[in-house]
PDB file of C-alpha atoms in Angstrom:
ATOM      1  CA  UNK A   1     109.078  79.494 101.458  1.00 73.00           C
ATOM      2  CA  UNK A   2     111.814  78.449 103.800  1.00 81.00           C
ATOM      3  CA  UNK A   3     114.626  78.074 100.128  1.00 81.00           C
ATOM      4  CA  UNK A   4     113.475  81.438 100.041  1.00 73.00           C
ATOM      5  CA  UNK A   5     113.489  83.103 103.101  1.00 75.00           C
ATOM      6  CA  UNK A   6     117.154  80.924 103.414  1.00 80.00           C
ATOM      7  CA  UNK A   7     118.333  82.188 100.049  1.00 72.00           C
ATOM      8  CA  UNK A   8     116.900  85.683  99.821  1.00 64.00           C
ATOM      9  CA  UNK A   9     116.071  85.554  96.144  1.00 68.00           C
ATOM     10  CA  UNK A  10     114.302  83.094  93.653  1.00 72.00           C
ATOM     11  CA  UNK A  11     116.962  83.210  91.220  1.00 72.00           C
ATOM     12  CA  UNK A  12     119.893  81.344  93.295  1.00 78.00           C
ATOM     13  CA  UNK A  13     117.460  78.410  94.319  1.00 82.00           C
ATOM     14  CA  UNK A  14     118.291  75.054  92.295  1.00 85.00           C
ATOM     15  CA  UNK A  15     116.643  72.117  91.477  1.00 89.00           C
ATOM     16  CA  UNK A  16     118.956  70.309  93.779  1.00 91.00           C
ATOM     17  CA  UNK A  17     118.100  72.744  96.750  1.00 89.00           C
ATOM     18  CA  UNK A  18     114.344  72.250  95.644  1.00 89.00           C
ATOM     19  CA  UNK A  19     114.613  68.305  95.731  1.00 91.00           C
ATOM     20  CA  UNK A  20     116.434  67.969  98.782  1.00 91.00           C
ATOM     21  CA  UNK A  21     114.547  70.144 100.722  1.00 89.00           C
ATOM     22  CA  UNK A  22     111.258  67.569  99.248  1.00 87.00           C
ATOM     23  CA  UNK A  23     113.317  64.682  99.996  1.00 92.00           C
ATOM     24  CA  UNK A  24     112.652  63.454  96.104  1.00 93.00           C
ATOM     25  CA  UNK A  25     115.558  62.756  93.504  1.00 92.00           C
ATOM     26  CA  UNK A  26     115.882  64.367  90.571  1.00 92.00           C
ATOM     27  CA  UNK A  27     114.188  62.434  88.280  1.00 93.00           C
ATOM     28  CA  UNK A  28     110.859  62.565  90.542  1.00 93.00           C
ATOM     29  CA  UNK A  29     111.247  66.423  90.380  1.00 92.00           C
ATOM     30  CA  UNK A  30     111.485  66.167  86.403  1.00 93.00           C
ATOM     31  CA  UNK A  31     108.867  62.964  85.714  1.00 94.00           C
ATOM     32  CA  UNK A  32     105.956  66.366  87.093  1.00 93.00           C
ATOM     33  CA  UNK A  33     108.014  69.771  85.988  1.00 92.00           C
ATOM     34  CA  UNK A  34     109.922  70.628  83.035  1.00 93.00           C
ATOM     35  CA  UNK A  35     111.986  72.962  84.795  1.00 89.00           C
ATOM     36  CA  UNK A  36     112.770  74.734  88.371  1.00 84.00           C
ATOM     37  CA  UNK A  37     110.570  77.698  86.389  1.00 82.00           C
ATOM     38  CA  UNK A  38     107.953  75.865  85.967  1.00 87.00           C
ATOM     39  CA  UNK A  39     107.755  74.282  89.314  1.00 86.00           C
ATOM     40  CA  UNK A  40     108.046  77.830  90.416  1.00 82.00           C
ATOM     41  CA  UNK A  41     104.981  78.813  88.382  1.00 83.00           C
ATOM     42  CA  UNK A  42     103.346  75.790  90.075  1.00 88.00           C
ATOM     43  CA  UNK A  43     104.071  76.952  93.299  1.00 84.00           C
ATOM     44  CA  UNK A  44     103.225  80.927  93.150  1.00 81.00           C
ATOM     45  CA  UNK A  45      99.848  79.330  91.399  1.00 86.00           C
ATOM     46  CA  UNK A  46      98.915  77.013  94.274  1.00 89.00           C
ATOM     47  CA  UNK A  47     100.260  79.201  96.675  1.00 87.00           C
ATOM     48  CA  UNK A  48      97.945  82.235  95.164  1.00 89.00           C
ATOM     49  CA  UNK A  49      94.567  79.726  94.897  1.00 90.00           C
ATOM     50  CA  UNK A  50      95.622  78.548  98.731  1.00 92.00           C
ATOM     51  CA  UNK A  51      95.244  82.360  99.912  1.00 92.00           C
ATOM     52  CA  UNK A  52      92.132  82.873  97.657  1.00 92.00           C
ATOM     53  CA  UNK A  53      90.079  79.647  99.053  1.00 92.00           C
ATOM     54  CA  UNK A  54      90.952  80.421 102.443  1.00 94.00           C
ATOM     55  CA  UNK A  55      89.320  84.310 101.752  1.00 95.00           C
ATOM     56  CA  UNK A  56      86.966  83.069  99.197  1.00 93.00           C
ATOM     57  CA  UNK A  57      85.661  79.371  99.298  1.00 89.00           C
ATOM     58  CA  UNK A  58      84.812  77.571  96.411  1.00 85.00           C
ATOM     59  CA  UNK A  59      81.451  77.907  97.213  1.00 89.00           C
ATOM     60  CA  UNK A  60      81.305  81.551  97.445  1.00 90.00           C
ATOM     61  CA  UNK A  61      79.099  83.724  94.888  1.00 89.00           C
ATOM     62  CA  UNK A  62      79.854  86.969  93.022  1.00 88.00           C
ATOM     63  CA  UNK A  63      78.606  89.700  95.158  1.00 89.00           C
ATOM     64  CA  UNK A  64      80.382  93.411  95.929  1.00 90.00           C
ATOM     65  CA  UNK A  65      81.576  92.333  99.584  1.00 93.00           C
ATOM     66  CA  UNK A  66      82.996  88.870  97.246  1.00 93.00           C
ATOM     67  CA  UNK A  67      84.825  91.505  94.738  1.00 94.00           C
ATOM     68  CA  UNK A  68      86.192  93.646  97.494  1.00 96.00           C
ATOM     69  CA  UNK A  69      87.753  90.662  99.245  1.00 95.00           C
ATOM     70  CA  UNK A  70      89.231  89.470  95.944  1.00 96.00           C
ATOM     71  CA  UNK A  71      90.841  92.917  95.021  1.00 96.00           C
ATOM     72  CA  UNK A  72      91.925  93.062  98.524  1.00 95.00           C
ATOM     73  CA  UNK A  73      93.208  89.998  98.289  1.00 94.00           C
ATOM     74  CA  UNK A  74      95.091  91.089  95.173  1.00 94.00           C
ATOM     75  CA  UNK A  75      96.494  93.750  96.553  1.00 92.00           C
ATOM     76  CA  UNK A  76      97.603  91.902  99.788  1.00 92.00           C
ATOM     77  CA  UNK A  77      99.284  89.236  97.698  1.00 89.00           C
ATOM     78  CA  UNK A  78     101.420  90.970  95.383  1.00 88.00           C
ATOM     79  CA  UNK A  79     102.775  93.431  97.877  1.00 85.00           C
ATOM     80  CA  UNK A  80     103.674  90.569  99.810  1.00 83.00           C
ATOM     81  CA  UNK A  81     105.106  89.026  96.964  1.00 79.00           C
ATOM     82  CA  UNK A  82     107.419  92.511  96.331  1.00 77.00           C
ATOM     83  CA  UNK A  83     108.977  91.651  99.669  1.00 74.00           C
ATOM     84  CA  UNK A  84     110.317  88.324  98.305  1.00 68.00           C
ATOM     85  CA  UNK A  85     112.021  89.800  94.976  1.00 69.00           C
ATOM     86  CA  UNK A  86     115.337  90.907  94.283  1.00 65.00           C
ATOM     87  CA  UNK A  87     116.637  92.911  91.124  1.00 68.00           C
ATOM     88  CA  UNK A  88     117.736  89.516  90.018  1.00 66.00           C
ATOM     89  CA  UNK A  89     114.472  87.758  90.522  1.00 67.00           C
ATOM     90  CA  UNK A  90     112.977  90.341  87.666  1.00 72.00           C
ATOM     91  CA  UNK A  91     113.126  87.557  85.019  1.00 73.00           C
ATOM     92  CA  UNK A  92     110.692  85.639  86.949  1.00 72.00           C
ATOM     93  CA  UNK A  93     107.627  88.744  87.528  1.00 78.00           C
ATOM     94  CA  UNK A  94     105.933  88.058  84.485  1.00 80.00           C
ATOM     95  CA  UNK A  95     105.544  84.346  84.622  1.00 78.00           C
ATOM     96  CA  UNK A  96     104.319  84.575  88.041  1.00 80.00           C
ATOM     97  CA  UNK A  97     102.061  87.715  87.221  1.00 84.00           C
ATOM     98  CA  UNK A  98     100.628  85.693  84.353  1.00 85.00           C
ATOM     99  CA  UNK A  99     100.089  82.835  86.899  1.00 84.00           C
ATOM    100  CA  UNK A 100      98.475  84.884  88.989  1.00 87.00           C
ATOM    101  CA  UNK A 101      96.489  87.124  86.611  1.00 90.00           C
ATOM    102  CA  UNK A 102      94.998  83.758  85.323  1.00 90.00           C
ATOM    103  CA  UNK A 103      93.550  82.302  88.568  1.00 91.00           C
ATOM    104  CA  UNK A 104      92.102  85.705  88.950  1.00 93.00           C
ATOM    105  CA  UNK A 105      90.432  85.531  85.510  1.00 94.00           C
ATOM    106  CA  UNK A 106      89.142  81.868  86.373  1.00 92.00           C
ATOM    107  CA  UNK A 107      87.585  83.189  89.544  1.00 93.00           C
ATOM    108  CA  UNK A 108      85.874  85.975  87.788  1.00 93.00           C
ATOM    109  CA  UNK A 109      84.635  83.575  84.748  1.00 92.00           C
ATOM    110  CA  UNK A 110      83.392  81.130  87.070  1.00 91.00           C
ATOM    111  CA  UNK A 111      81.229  84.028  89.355  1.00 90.00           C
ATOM    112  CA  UNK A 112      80.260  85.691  86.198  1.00 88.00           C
ATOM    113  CA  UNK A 113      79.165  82.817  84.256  1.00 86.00           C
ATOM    114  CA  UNK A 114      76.855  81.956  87.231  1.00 83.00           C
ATOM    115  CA  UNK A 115      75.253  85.048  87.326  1.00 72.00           C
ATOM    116  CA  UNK A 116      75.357  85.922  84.083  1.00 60.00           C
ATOM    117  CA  UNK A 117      72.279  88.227  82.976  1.00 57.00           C
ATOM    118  CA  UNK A 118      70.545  86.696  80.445  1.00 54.00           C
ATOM    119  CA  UNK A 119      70.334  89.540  78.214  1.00 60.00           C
ATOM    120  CA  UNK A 120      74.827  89.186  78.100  1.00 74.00           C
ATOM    121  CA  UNK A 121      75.980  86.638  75.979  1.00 81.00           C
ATOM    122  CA  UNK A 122      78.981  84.063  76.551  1.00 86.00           C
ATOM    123  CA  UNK A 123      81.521  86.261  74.852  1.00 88.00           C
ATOM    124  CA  UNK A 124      80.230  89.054  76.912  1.00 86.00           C
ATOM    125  CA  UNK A 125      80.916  87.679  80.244  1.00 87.00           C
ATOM    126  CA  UNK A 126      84.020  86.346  78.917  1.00 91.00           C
ATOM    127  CA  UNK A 127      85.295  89.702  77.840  1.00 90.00           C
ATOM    128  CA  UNK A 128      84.342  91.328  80.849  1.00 89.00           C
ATOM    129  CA  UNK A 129      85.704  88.575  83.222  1.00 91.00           C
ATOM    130  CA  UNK A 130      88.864  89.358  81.186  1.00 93.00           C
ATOM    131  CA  UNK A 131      88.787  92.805  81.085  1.00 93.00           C
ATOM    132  CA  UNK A 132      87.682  92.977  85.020  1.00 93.00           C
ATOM    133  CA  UNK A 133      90.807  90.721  85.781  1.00 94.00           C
ATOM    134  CA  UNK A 134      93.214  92.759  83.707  1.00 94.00           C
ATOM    135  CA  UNK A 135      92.045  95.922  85.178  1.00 94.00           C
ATOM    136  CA  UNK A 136      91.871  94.285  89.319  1.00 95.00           C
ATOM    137  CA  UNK A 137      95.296  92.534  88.377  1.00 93.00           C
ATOM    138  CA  UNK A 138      97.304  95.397  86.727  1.00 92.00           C
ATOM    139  CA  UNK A 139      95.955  98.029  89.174  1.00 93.00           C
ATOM    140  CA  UNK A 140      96.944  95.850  92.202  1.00 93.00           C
ATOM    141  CA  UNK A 141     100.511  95.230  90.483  1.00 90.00           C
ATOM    142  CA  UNK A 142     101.439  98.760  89.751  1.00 89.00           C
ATOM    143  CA  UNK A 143     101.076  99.824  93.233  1.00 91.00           C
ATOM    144  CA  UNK A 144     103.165  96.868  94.470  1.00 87.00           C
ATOM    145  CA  UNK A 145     105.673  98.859  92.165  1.00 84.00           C
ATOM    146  CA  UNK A 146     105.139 101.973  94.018  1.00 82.00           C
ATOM    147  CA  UNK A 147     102.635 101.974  97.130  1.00 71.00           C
ATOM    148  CA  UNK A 148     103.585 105.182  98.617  1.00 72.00           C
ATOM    149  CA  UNK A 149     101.225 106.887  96.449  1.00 73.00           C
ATOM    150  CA  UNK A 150      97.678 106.018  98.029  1.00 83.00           C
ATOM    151  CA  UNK A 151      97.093 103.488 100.793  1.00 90.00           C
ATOM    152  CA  UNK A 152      95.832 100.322  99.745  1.00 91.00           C
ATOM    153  CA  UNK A 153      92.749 100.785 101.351  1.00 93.00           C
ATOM    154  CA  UNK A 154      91.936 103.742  98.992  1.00 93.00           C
ATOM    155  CA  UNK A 155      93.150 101.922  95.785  1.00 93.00           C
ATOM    156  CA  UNK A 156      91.351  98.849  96.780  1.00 95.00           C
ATOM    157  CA  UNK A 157      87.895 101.081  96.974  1.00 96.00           C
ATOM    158  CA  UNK A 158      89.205 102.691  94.105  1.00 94.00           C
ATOM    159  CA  UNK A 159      89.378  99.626  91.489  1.00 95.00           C
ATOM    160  CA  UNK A 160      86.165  98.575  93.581  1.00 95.00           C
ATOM    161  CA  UNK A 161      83.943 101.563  92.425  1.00 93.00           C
ATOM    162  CA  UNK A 162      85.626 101.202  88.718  1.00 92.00           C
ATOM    163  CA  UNK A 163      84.404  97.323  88.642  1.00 91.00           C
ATOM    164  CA  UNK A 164      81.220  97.949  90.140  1.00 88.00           C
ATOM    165  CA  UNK A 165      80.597 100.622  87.394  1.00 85.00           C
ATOM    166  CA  UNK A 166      82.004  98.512  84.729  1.00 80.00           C
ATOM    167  CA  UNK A 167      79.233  95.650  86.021  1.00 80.00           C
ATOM    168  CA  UNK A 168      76.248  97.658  85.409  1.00 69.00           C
ATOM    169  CA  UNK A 169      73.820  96.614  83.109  1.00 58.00           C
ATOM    170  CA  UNK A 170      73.861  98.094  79.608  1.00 39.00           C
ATOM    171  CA  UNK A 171      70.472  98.953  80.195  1.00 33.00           C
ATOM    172  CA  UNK A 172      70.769 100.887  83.653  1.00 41.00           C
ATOM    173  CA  UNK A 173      73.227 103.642  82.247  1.00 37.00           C
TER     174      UNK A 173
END
């Protein structure tokens, strides 16, 4: 955060400004990550899974006050993140949204799978953590593109009432 805030855009920070600020050579740096990308994925991951534990703990269960902290969460995140990009940090959105849009999927899997109706089989909570996560995700990141539309507050009850919908049993509709 501080190569950052100190270089205003992800694209001008080096490995060498990355490893000095760590106090680690080089070859340290390269024996755990390919590349200053993918330590950059590493760190928007943990850095994403940091804010989620400390709003959701591990040991939290899927219930609608769980989903509407997660989508808020979402939503807080990327807009934050929006703040930290330049036009010449574009290269590096979708690796990070991919990070992100995984953990997010993950989280979902793992509350769905544990509450899983047994009437829904495995596939079916897998394609609706994915779909769920895709639709959360992609809502959240197109109004980091453009919030002036709505307030987050209204999108986040928004993509709540959509999920909640989507959640109902086959047999309820």
């Amino acid at each position: 955060m501080e190569l950052l805030e100190q270089k205003k855009n992800i694209y001008s920070i080096s490995v060498q400004d990355i490893t000095t600020r760590a106090t680690v050579n080089r070859s340290t740096f390269y024996a755990h990550f390919e590349d200053k990308y993918a330590f950059l994925e590493n760190w928007m991951t943990e850095k994403f899974q940091m804010i989620l534990r400390k709003r959701l703990p591990d040991d939290s269960k899927f219930d609608m006050n769980n989903l509407r902290t997660l989508i808020q969460t979402i939503f807080d995140f990327l807009i934050r993140f929006r703040q930290y990009m330049t036009p010449g940090d574009k290269q590096f959105e979708p690796m990070f949204e991919i990070a992100m849009q995984k953990e997010v999927h993950r989280l979902l899997l793992k509350w769905l799978s544990e509450e899983s109706i047994a009437a829904f089989s495995k596939e079916r909570v897998e394609a609706t953590a994915l779909v769920l996560s895709w639709g959360i995700f992609g809502s959240a990141m197109q109004y980091s593109r453009s919030p002036q539309d709505h307030t987050v507050e209204t999108m986040v009850k928004d993509v709540l009432e959509v999920a909640e919908v989507s959640l109902v049993p086959v047999w309820v509709r």
